[in-house]
Structure formats: structure tokens, C-alpha cells
Coordinates of C-alpha atoms in Angstrom, one line a residue:
X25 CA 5.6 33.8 -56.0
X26 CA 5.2 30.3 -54.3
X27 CA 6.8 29.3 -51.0
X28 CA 7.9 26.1 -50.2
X29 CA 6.4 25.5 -46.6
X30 CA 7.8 22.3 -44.5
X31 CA 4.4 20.9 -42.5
X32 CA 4.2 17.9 -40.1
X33 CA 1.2 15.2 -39.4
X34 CA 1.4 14.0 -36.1
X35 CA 1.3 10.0 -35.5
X36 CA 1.6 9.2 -32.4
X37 CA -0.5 7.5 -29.4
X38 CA -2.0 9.7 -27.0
X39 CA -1.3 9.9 -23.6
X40 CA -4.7 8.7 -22.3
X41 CA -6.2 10.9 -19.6
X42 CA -3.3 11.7 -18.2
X43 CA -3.6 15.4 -19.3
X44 CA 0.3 16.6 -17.8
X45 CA 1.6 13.8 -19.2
X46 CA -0.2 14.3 -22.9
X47 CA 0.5 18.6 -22.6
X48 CA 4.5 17.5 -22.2
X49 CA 4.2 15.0 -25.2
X50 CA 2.7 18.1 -27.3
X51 CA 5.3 20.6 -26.4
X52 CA 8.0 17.5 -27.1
X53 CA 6.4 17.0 -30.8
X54 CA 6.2 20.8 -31.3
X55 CA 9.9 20.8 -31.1
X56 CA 10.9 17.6 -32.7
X57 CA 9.0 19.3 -35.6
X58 CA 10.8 22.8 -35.8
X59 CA 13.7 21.2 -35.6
X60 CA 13.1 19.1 -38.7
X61 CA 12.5 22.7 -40.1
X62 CA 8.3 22.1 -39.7
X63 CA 6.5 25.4 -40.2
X64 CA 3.5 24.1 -39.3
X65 CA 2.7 20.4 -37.0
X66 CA -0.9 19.2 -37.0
X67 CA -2.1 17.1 -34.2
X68 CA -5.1 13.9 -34.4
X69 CA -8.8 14.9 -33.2
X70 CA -9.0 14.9 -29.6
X71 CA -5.3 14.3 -29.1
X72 CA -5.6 15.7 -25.8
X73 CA -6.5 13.6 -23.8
X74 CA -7.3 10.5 -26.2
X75 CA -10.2 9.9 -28.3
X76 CA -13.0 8.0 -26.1
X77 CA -12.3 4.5 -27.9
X78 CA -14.1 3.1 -25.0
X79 CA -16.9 4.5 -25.3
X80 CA -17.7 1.6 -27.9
X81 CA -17.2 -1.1 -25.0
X82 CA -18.0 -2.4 -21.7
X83 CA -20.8 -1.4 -19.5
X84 CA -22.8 1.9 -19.1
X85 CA -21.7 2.3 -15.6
X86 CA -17.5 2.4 -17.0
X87 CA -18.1 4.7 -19.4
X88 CA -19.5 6.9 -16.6
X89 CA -16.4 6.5 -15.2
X90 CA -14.5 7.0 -17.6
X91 CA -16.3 10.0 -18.8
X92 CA -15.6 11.4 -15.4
X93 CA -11.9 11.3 -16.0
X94 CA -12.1 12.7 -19.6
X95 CA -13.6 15.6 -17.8
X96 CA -10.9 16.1 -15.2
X97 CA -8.0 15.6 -17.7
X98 CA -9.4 18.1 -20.6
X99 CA -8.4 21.5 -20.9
X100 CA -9.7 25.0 -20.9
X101 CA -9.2 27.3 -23.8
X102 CA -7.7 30.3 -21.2
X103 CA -5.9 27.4 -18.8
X104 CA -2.2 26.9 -17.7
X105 CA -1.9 24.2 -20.1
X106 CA -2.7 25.4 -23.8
X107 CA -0.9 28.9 -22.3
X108 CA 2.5 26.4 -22.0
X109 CA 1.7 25.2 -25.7
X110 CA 0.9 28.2 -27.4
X111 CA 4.1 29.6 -25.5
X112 CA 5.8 26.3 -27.5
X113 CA 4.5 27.4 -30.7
X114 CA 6.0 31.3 -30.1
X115 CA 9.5 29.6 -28.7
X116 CA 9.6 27.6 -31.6
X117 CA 7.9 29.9 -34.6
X118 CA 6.2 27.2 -35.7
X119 CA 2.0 27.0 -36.7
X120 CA 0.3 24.6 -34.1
X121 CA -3.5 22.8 -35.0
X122 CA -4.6 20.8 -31.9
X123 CA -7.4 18.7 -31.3
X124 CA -8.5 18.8 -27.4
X125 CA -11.0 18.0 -25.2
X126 CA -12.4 21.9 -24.2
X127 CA -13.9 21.5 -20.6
X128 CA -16.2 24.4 -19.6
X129 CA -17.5 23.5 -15.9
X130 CA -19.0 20.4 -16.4
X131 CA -19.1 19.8 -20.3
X132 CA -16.8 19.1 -22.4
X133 CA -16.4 19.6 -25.8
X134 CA -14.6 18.0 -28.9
X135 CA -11.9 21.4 -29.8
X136 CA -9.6 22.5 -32.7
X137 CA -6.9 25.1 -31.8
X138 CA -5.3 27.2 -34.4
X139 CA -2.3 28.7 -32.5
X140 CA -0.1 30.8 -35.0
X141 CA 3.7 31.3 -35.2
X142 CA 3.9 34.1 -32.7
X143 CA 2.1 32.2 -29.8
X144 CA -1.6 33.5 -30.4
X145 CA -4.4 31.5 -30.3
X146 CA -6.1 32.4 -33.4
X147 CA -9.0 30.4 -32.9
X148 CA -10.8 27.5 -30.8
X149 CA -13.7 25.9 -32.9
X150 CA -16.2 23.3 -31.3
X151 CA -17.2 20.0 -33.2
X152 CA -20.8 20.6 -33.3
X153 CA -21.8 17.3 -35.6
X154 CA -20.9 14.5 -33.1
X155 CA -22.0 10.9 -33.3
X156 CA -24.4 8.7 -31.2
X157 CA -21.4 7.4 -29.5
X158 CA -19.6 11.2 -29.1
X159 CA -22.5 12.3 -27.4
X160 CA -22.0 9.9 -24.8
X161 CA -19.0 12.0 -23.2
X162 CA -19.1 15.2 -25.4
X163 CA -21.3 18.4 -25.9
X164 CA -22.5 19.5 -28.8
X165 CA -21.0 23.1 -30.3
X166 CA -22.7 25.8 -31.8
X167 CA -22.9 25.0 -35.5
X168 CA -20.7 27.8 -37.1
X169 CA -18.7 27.5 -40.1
X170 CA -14.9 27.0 -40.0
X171 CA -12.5 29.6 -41.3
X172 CA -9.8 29.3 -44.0
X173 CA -6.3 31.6 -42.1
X174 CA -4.8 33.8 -44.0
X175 CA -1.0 33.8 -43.1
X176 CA 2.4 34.2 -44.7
X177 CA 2.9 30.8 -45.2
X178 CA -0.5 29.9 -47.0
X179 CA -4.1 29.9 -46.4
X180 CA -5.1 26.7 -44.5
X181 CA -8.2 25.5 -42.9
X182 CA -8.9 22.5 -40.4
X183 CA -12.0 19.9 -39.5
X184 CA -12.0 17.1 -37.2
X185 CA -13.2 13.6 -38.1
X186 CA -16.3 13.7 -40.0
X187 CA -16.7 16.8 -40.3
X188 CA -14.4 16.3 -43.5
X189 CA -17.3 14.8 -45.5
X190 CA -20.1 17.5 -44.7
X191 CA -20.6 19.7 -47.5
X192 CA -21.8 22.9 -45.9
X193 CA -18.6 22.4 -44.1
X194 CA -15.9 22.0 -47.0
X195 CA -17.6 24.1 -49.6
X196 CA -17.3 26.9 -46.7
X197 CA -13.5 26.2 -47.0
X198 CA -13.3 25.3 -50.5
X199 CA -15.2 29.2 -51.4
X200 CA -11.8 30.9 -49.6
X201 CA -9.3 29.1 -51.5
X202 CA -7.9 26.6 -49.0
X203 CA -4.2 25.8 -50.2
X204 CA -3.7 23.0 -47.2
X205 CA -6.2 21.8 -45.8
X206 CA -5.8 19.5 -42.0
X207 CA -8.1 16.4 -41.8
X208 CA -7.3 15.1 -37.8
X209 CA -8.2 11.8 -37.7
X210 CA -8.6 9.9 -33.5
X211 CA -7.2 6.7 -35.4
X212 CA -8.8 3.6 -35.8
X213 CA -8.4 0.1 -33.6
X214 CA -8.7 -3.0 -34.8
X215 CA -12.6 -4.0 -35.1
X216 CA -13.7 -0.5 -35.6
X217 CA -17.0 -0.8 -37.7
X218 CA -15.5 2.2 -39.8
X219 CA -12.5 0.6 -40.6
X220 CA -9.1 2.0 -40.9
X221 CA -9.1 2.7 -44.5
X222 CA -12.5 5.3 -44.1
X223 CA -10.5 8.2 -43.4
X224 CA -8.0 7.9 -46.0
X225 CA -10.4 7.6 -48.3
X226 CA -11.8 10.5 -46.9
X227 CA -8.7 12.7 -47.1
X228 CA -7.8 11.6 -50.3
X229 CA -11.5 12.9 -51.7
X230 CA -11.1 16.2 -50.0
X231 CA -7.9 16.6 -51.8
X232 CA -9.7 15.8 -55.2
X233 CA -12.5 17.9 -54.8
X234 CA -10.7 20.8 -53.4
X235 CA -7.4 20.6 -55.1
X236 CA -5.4 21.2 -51.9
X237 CA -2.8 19.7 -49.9
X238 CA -4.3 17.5 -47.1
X239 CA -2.5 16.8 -44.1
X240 CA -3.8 13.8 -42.3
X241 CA -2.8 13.6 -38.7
X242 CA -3.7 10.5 -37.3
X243 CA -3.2 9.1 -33.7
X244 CA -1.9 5.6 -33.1
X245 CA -4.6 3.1 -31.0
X246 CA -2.5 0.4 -28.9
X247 CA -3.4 -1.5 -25.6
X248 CA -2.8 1.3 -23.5
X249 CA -6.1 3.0 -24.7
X250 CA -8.2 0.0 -23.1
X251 CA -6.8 0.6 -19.7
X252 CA -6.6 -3.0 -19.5
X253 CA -9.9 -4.2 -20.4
X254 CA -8.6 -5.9 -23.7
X255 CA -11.7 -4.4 -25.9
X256 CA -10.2 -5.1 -29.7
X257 CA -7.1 -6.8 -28.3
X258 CA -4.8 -6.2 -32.1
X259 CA -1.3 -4.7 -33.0
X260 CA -1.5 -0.9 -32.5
X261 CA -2.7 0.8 -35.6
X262 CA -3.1 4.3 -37.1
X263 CA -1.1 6.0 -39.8
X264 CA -0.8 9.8 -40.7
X265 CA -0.9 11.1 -44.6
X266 CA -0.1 13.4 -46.1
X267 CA -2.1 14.3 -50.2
X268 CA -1.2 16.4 -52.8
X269 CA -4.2 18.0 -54.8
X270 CA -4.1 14.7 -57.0
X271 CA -5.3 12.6 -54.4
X272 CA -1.4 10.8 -54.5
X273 CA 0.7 10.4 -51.4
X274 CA 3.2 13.6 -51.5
X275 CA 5.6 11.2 -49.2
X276 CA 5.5 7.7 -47.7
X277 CA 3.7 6.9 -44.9
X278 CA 5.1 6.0 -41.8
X279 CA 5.0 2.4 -40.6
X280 CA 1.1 1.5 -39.3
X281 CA 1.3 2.3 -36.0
X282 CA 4.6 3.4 -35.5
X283 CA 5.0 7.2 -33.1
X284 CA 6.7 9.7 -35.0
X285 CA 6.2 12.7 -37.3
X286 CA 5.4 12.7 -40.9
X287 CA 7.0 15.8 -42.9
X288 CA 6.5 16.8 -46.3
X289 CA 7.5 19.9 -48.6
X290 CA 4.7 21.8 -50.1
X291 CA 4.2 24.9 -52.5
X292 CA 1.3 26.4 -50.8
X293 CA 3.1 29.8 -49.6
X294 CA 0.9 33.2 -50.1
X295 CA 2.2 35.2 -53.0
X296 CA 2.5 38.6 -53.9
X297 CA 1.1 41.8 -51.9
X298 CA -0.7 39.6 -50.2
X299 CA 2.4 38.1 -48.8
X300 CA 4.1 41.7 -48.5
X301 CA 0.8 42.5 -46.5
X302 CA 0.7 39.6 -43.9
X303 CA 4.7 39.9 -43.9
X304 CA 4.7 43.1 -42.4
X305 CA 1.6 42.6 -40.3
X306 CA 3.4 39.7 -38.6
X307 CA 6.3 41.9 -37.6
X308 CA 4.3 44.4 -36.8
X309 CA 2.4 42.2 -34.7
X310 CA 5.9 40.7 -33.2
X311 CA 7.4 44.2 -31.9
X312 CA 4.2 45.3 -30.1
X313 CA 3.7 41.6 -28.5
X314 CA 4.6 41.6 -25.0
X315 CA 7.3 39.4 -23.4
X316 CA 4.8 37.3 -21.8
X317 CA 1.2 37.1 -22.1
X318 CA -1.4 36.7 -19.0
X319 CA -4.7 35.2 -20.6
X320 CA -5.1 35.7 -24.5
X321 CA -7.4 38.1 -25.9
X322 CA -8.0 38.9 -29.6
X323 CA -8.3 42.6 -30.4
X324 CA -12.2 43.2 -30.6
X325 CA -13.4 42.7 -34.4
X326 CA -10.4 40.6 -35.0
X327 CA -10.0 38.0 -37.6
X328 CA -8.0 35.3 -39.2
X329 CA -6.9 37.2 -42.4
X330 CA -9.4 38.8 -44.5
X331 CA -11.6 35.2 -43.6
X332 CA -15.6 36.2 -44.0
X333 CA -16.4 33.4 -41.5
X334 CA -14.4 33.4 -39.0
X335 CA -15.4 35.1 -35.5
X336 CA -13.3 36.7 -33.0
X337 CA -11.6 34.8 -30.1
X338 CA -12.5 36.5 -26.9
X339 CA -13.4 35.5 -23.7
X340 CA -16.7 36.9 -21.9
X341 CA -18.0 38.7 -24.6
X342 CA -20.3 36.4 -26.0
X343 CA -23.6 34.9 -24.6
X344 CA -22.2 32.1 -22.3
X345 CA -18.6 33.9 -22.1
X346 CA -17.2 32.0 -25.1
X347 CA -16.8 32.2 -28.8
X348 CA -16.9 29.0 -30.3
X349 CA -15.3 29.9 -33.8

């Protein structure tokens, strides 16, 4: 039996390093979409705080500057911040996928958190393909695959930028049976050699060649980004989609560059005992969940559903003291 599952694509512009400022807009769009009856949001790559657009401009010496203040406004996978969102996600009951900036002492990398209905961060993978340009402010993760999670209301996977068009990637999905599928997108200013059409393309492939739903969240690049500087002085742009397996549009698009949240209605639910499974698993999971949570920690051997890729989330017991999954 098929569900029909409400999910939201965030469009919106960042908060640019301003990391308090960008972890209040998050928690504010976490609720704006549970209240439209959103099961699940998804949130642009990097959202937090702000795709390095700059890193394509000006001098050497301001992007060292720059960089420095990426660092000092990203989070850590164990911090007070993503602790006050995943608590959002629990308040709410609502399936959270956020692109961050993941600082470990003095690196930082490109992050994807899958934060689940109940508050617990089911995962934190590391971009590990990044561009010439990436590698300017961003380390390089390990190179694992990404998992396809198993829940009540479907069985959805996530990449970042793109990652979406890297085969070893997407077949690793495709093989589990992804039903919805997030493609987080950093946007695209005007003068961008990509072009702002790349990643709907993109999204619109994945949807083809996977027959899943794609949810495309995308953030919104205005002046603000530039921090003055006037690089690709334009209107703002970005715009979030949202694909049925088709490649069509499941619902209009917002206006370019307009904030806001795209919703759409899907039939991507889990079905049969597989639902009855991860049904009573998740209450099972609710009534021995304590009222609040210090740091997170996966039960050892954990996993996303019965996903054969995914690794356990838990801090200190791996080489380096993190999973990167």
C-alpha cells in the first residue's frame, strides 16, 4: 500500500557566515514546513553557512579571509547548534536533509545530515569529490558510498552538487531502490560558467534514469553573498524543483529567486510488512528515547534500515574519531 508523503525543497538565501543567524533561519523553515503538513524539508548544499560563491572572485589574499570566517561559522556534527536542529526536527516530527559546513579543528568539510523524525541524526556524510575551486576552503572526505534510508515514509537517499552525476554514486542508490531521491543544489549567480540551467538538467536525468522522485533544493544567490564587493552584480537567482520519475515538474516552481518553500505530494510511502516493521520500530524507538538527549550516539552496528552501505554514526570510534558515512 502507497503513502502519500507531503516533502519540502528549500529556496531560500543563506545567511552568509553568520552561523546563529543561518541555525535560527533553519529551525524557522523546519517549522514553516510541518506546518504546511511537510513530512520531510530538504535544505541547498552547504546551506550552513553559504556556499563559498567567492571563492570564484577577487584576490588570493580575500579568499584567505574569507575562508577564515567560513571556518569560524561552520558547525560540528556533536555541537550546540545541529543539537537545536535535530531537537527541531523531533519537536516538529518532520525528516530534516542539511547541507553544512562540518568543521573538525581546522578543516572543514562540505556535510549532508540526515536527521530523522524523532530527532536522531541518522547520518553525517562528507563530499569527498570537490572541485578545484571547493578545495580552496574545503577538505576532501573519505570516499564512501551514500546510503538509501529505509523509513516509514519511503526509502530516500541524498547527494550534494555534483555528486548527482557520478555513476558509482547514483547506481549505489539506484541498486537499493531509491523512491525520492534529494539533489541540494548551492544555487547559481549570474555569470556562473555552469549556468543556472546545469543542475536542472541534472535533476531531471536523475529522475529519468532512476525513476524516482527528485527534490531539488536550491539556495537563492543575491547581493548579500558578495559582502559588498559587487562580483556578478544581477537580480538574485536560484529556484528549487521538484521531478516526478518522468523527468516533469510534479508542481510549479517558485518565482527565480524568490525565499520560500516548495511543497509537493508524493506516493513514495513504504508498503506492506515492511511498513508494519519500521512502524513499530519507530515507536519502539519513541518510548525508549529519553526526554532530552546529551551528545548523539548510534547504538554500535547501527544502520539506516536494512541499507548495505551505510556505516554507523558514532563519535570516537573510528580512526580520527569520526565516521564519515
Amino acid at each position: 500500500m502507497k503513502n502519500t508523503v507531503r516533502v519540502a525543497a528549500v529556496q531560500a538565501e543563506p545567511k552568509w557566515l553568520r552561523l546563529a543567524d543561518g541555525v535560527a533561519q533553519v529551525i524557522d523553515l523546519i517549522g514553516a514546513a510541518a506546518g504546511a503538513g511537510a513530512r520531510l524539508i530538504a535544505f541547498p548544499e552547504t546551506f550552513l553557512p553559504g556556499y563559498p560563491w567567492w571563492c570564484w572572485v577577487d584576490s588570493n589574499q580575500w579568499n584567505v579571509e574569507y575562508s577564515t570566517r567560513a571556518r569560524e561559522n561552520s558547525m560540528t556534527r556533536d555541537g550546540a547548534e545541529i543539537d537545536a536542529i535535530a531537537d527541531a526536527a523531533r519537536a516538529h516530527g518532520i525528516h530534516v536533509v542539511l547541507g553544512f559546513g562540518e568543521r573538525q579543528e581546522r578543516r572543514i568539510y562540505m556535510a549532508q545530515a540526515v536527521i530523522d523524525d524523532f530527532g536522531e541524526i541518522v547520518s553525517v556524510r562528507r563530499k569527498a569529490g570537490l572541485n578545484s575551486v571547493e578545495r580552496k576552503v574545503f577538505a576532501s572526505g573519505t570516499p564512501n558510498l551514500p546510503a538509501v534510508h529505509h523509513t516509514p515514509i519511503g526509502k530516500y537517499g541524498a547527494l550534494s552538487g555534483q555528486e548527482n552525476q557520478r555513476p558509482l554514486l547514483t547506481r549505489a542508490l539506484r541498486a537499493d531502490e531509491e523512491q525520492l531521491h534529494i539533489a541540494a543544489w548551492p544555487g547559481s549567480p549570474d555569470g556562473d560558467a555552469a549556468g543556472p540551467e546545469s543542475s536542472t538538467t541534472v535533476s531531471r536525468m536523475y529522475a529519468l534514469e532512476a525513476g524516482a522522485f527528485v527534490l531539488a533544493p536550491c539556495a537563492v544567490v543575491g547581493e548579500s553573498a558578495w559582502d559588498g564587493r559587487g562580483a556578478f552584480a544581477g537580480p538574485r537567482t536560484g529556484r528549487a524543483h521538484i521531478y516526478a520519475a518522468d523527468g516533469e515538474e510534479v508542481v510549479a516552481p517558485l518565482e527565480e529567486g524568490v525565499d520560500g518553500i516548495l511543497c509537493a505530494d508524493l506516493e513514495l510511502g513504504a508498503s506492506g510488512l515492511e511498513a508494519e516493521h519500521l512502524d513499530r520500530q519507530s515507536r519502539n524507538r519513541k518510548s525508549a528515547a529519553p526526554a532530552r538527549r546529551g551528545t548523539r550516539r548510534a547504538v554500535p552496528g547501527w544502520q539506516s534500515g536494512p541499507d548495505r552501505w551505510a556505516l554507523p554514526l558514532s563519535l570516537g570510534a573510528y580512526p580520527g574519531g569520526i565516521a564519515a558515512c
